[in-house]
Coordinates of N, CA and C in Angstrom, one line a residue:
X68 N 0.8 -1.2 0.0 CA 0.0 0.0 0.0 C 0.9 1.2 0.0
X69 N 0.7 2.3 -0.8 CA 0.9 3.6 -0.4 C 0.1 4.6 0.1
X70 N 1.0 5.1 1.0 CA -0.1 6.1 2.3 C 0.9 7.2 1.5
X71 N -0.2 7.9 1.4 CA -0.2 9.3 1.9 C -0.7 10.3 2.7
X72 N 0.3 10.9 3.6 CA 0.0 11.6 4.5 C -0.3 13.0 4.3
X73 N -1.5 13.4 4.0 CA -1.5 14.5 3.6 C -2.1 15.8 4.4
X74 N -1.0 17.0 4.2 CA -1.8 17.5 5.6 C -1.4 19.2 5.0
X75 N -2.9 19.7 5.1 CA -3.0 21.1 4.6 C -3.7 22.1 5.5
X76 N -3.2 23.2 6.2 CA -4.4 23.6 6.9 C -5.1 24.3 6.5
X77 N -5.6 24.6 4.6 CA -6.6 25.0 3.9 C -6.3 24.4 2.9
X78 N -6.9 22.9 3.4 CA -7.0 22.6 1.6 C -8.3 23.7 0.4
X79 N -9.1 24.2 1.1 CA -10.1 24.6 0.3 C -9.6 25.8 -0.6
X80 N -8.8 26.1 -0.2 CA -7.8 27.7 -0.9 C -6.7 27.5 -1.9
X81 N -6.6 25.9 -1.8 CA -5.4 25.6 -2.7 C -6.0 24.3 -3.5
X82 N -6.1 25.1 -4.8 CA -6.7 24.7 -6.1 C -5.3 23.4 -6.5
X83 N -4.2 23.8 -6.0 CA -3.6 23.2 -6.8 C -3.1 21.4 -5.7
X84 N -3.1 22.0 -4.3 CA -3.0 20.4 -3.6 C -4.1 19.9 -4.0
X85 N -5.4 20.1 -4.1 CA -6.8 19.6 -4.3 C -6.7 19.0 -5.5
X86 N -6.1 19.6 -6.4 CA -6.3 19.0 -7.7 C -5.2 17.7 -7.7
X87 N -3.7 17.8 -7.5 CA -2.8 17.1 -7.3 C -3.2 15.7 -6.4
X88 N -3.9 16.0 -5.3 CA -4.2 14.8 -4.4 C -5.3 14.0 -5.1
X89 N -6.5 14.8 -6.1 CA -7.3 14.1 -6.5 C -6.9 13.4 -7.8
X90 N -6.1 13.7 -8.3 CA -5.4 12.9 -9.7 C -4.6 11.7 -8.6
X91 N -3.6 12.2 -7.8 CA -3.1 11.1 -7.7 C -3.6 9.8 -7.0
X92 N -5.0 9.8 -6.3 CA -5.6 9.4 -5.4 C -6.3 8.0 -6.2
X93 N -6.3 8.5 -7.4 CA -6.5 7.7 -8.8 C -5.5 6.2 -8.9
X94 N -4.3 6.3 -8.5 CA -3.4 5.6 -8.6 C -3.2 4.1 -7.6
X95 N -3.1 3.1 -8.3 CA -3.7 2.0 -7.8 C -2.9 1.6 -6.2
X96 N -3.8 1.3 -5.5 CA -2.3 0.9 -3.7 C -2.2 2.3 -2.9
X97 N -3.0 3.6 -3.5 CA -2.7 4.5 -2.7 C -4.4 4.8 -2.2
X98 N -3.8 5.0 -1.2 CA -4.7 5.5 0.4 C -4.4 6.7 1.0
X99 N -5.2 7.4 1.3 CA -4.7 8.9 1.4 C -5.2 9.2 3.4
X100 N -4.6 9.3 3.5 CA -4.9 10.0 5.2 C -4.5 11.6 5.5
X101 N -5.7 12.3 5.3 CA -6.1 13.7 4.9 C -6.1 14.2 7.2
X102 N -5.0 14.2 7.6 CA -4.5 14.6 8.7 C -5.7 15.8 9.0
X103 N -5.8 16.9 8.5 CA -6.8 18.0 9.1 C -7.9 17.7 8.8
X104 N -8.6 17.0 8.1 CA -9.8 16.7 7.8 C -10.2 15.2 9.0
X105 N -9.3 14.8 9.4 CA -9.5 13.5 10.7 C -9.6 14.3 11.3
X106 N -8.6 15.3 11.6 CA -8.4 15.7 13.3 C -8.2 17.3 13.1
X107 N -9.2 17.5 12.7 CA -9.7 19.4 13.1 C -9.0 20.0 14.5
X108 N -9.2 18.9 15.1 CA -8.9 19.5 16.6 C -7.5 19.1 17.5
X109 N -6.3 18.4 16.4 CA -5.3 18.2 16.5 C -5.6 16.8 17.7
X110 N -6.7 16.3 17.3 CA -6.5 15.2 18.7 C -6.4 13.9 18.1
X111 N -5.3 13.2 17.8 CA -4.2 12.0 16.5 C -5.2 10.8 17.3
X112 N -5.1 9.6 16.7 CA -5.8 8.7 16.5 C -4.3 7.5 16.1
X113 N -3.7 7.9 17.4 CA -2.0 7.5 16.9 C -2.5 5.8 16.9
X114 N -3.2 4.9 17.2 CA -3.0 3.9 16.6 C -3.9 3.5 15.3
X115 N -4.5 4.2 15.4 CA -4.7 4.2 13.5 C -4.1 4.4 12.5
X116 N -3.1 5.6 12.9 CA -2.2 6.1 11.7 C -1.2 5.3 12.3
X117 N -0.6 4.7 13.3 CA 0.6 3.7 13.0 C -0.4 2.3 12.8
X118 N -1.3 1.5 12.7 CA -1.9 1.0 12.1 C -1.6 1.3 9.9
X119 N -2.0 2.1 10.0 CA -1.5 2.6 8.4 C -0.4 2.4 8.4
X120 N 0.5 3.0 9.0 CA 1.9 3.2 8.6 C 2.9 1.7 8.4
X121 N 2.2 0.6 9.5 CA 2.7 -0.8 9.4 C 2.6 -1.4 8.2
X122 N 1.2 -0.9 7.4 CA 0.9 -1.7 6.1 C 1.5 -1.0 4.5
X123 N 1.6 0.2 4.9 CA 2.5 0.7 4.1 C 4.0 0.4 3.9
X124 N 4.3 0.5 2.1 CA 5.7 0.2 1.8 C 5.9 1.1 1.5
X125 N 5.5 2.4 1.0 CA 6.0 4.0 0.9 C 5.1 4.5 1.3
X126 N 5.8 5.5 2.0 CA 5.1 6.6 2.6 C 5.4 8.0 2.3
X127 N 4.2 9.0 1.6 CA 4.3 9.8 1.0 C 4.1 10.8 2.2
X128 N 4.5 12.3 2.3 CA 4.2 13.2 3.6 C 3.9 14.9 2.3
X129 N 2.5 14.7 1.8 CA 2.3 15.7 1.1 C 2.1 17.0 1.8
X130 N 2.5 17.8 1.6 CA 2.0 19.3 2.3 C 2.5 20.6 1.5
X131 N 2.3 21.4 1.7 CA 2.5 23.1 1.1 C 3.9 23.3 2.4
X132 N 5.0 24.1 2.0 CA 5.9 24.3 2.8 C 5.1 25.5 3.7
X133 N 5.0 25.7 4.9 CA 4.0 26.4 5.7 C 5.1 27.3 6.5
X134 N 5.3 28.4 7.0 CA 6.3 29.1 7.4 C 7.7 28.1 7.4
X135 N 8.0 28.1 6.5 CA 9.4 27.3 6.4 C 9.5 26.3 7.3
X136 N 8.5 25.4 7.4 CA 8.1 24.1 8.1 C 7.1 23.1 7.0
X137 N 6.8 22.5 8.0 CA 5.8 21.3 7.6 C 4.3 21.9 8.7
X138 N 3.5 21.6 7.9 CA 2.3 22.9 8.8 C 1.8 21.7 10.0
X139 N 1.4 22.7 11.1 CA 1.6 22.0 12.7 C 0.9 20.9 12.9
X140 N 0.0 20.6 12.1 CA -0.7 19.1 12.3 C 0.1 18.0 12.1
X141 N 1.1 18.0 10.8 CA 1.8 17.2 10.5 C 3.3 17.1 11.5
X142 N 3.6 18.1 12.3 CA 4.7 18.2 12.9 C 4.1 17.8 14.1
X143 N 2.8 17.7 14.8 CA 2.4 17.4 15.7 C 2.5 15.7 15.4
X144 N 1.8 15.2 14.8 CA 1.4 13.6 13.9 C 2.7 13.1 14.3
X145 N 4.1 14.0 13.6 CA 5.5 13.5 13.8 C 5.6 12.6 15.2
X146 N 5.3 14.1 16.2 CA 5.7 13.4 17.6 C 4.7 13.0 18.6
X147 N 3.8 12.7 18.0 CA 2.8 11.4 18.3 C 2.9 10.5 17.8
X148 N 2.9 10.0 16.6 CA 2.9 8.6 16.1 C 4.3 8.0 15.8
X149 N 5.1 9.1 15.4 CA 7.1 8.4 15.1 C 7.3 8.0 17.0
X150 N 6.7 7.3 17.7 CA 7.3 7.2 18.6 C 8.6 6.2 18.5
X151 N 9.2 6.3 19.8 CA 10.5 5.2 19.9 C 10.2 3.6 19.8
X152 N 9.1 3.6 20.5 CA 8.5 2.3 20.8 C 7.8 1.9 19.4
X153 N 7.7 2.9 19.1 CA 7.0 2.0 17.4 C 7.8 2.4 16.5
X154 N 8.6 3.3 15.9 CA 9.7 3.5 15.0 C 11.2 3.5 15.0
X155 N 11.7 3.7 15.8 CA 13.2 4.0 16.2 C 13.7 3.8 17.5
X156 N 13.3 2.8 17.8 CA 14.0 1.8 19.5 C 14.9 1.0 19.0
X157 N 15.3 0.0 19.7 CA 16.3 -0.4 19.8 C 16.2 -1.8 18.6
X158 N 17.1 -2.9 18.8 CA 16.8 -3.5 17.8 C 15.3 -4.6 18.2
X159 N 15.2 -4.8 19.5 CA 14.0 -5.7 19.4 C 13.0 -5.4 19.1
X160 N 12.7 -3.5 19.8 CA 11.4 -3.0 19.8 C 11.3 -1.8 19.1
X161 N 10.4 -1.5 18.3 CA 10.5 0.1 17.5 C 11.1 0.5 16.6
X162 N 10.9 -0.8 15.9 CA 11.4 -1.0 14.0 C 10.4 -0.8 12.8
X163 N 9.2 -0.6 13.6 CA 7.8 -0.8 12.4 C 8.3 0.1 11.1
X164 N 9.1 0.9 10.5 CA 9.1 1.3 9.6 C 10.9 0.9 8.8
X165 N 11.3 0.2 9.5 CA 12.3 -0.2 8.8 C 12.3 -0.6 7.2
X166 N 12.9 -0.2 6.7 CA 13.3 -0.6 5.2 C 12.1 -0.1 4.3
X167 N 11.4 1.0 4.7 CA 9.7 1.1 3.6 C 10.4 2.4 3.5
X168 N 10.0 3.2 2.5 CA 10.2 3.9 1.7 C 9.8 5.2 2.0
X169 N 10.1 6.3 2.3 CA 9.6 7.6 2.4 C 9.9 8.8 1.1
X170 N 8.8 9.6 1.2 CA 9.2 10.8 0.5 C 8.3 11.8 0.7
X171 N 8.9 13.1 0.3 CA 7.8 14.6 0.6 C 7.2 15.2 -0.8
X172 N 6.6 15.3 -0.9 CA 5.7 15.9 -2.3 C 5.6 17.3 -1.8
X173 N 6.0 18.0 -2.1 CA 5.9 19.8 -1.4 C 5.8 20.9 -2.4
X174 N 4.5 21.7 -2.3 CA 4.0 22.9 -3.1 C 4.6 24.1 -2.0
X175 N 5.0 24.8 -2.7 CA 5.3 26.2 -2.5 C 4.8 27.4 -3.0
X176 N 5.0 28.9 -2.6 CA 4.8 29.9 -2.8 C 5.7 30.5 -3.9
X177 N 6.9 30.4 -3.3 CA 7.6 30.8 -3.8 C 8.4 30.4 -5.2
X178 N 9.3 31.3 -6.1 CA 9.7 30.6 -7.0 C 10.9 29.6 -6.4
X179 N 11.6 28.7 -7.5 CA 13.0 27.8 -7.1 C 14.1 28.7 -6.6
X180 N 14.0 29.8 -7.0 CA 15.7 30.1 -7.1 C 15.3 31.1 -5.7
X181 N 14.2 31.4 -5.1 CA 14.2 32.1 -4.1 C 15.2 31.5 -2.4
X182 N 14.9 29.8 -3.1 CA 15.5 29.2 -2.1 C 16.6 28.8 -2.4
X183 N 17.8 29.8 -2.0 CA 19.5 29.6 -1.7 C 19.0 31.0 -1.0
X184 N 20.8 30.7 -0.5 CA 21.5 31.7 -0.1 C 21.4 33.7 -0.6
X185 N 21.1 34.1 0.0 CA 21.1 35.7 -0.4 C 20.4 35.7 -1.2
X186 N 19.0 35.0 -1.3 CA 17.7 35.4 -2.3 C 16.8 35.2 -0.7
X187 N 15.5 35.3 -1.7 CA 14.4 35.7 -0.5 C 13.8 35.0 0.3
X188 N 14.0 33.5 0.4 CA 14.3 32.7 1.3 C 15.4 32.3 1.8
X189 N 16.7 32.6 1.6 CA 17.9 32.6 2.3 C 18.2 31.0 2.6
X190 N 17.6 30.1 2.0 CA 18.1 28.9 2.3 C 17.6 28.1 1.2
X191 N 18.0 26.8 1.0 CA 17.4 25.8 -0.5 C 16.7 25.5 0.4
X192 N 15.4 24.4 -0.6 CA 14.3 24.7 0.3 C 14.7 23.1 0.6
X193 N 16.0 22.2 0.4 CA 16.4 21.1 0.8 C 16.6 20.9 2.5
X194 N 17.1 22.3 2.6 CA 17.5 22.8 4.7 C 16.5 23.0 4.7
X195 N 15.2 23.5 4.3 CA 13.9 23.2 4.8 C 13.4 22.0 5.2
X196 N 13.8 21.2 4.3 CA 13.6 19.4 4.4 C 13.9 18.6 5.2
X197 N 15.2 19.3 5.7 CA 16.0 18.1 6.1 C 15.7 17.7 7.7
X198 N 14.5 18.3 8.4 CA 14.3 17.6 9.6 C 13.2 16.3 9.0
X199 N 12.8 16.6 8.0 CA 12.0 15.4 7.5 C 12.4 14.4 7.0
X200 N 13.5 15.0 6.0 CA 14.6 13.8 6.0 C 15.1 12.5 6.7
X201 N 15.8 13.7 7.8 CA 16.9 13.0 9.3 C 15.3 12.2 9.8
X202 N 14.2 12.5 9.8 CA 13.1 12.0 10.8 C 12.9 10.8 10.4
X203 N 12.8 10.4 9.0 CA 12.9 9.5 7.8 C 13.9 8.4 7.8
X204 N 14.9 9.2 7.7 CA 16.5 8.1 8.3 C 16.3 7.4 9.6
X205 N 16.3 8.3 10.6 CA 16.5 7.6 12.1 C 15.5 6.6 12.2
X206 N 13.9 6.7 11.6 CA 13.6 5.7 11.9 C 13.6 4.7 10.7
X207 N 14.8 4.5 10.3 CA 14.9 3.1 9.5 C 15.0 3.2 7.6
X208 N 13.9 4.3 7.6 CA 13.5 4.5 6.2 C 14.2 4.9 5.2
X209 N 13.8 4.4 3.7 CA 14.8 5.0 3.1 C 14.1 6.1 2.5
X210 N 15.2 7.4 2.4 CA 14.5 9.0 1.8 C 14.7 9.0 0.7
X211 N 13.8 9.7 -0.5 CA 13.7 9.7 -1.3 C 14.0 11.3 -1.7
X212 N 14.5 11.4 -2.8 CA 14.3 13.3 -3.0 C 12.9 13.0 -3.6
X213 N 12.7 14.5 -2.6 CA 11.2 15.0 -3.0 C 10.6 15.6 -4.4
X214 N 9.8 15.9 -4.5 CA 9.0 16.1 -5.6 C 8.4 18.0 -5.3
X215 N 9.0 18.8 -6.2 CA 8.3 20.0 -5.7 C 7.3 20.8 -6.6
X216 N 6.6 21.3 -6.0 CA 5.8 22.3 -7.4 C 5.9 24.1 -6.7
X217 N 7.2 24.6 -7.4 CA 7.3 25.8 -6.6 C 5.9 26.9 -7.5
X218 N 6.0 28.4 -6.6 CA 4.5 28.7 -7.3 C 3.6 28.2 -7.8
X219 N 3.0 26.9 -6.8 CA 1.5 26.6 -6.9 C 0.7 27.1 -7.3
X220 N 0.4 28.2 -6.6 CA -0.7 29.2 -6.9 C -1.2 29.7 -8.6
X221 N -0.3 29.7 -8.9 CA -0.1 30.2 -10.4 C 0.3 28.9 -11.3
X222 N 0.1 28.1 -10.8 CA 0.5 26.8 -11.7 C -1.5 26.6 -12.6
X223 N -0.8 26.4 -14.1 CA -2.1 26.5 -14.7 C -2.4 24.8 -14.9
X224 N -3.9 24.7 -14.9 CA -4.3 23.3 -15.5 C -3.4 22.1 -16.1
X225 N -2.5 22.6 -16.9 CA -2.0 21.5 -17.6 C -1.0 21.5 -16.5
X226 N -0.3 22.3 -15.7 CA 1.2 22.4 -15.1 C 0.7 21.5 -14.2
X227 N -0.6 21.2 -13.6 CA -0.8 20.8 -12.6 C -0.6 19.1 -13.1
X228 N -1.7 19.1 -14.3 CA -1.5 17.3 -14.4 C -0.7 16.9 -14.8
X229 N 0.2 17.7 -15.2 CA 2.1 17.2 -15.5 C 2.0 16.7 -14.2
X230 N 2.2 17.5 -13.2 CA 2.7 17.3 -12.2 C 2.4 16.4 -11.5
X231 N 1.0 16.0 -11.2 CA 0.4 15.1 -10.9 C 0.8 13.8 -12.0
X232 N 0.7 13.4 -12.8 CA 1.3 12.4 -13.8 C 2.7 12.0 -13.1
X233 N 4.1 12.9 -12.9 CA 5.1 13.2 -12.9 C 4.7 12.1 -11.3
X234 N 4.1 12.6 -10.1 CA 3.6 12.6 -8.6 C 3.6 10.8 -9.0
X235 N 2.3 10.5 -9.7 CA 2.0 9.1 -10.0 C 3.1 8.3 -10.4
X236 N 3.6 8.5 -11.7 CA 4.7 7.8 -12.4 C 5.8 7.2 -10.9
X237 N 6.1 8.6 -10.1 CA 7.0 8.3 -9.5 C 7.0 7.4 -8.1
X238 N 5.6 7.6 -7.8 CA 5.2 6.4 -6.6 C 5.1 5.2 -7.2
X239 N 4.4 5.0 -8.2 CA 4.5 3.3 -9.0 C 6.1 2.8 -8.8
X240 N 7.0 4.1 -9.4 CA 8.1 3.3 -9.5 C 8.7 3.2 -8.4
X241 N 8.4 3.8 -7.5 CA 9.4 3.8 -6.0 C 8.6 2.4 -5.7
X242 N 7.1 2.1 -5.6 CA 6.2 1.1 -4.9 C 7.0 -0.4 -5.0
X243 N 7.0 -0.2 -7.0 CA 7.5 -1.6 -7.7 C 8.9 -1.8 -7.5
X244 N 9.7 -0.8 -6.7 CA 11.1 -1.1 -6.1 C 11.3 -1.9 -4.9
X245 N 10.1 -1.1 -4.0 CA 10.2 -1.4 -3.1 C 9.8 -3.3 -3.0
X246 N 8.3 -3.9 -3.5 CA 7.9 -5.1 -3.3 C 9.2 -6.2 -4.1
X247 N 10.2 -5.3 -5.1 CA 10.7 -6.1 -5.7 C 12.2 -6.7 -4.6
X248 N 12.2 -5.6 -3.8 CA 13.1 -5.8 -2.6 C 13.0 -6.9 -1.3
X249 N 12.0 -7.5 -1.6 CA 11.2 -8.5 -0.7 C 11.8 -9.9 -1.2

């Protein structure tokens, strides 16, 4: 199965996650777990979503980069559900995601080149990533580079289902990597 974790705190304002999650949603083995839409009230259902997370061989963490983070439902989810005892303990206990597959699908505001050094994000938006990365590593998983769509907002109809196409193509092939690793 592929999960996707997907977590926006307006999806209704962003024409372009809405459209992206509904094309990809299309795509056979994927199951989508829509984080703000469970839990309005930030109250996690942590053995459901580690329930998901066991049955999954990739795991997707879609979101809009949100003040140069990952937006608080999903950073909350982190440290509720990645616990030690179920992800990253020792070797008897807190292995459930070893060897499955991670990656971030992330829409932006901004253009590409805003994110380096001495432009208007001051950082690549990779040091943005990289606590989701390292979160990804520690517990076992392997990271994938992400998938971005900078200027969302302005991305027209077709840019979208490139992207989406581009989104799909790339989970099939990480999925059929992964079962073929078994």
């Amino acid at each position: 199965m592929i999960l996707i974790v997907f977590s926006h705190p307006y999806p209704q304002r962003s024409h372009a996650n809405k459209t992206i999650l509904e094309n990809v949603a299309k795509t056979e083995q994927v199951i989508i777990s829509d984080l703000y839409e469970k839990y309005p009230d930030f109250h996690i259902n942590v053995a459901e979503e580690q329930a998901l997370l066991r049955q999954a061989k990739l795991i997707i963490f879609q979101f809009p980069i949100y003040w140069y983070n990952v937006p608080a439902l999903l950073k909350q989810w982190q440290e509720m559900v990645l616990t030690r005892q179920f992800s990253s303990g020792d070797e008897i206990h807190g292995r459930a995601l070893q060897g499955k597959s991670a990656m971030a699908v992330v829409t932006t505001g901004h253009k590409h080149r805003s994110y380096q050094q001495g432009a208007y994000d001051n950082y690549s938006l990779e040091d943005f990533l990289s606590p989701l990365n390292q979160t990804s590593i520690h517990c076992g998983m392997n990271y994938h580079t992400p998938l971005v769509l900078h200027q969302a907002h302005r991305a027209s109809q077709t840019e979208l289902t490139q992207f989406s196409l581009l989104y799909s193509q790339r989970i099939k092939q990480l999925y059929q990597q992964g079962n073929s690793d078994e």
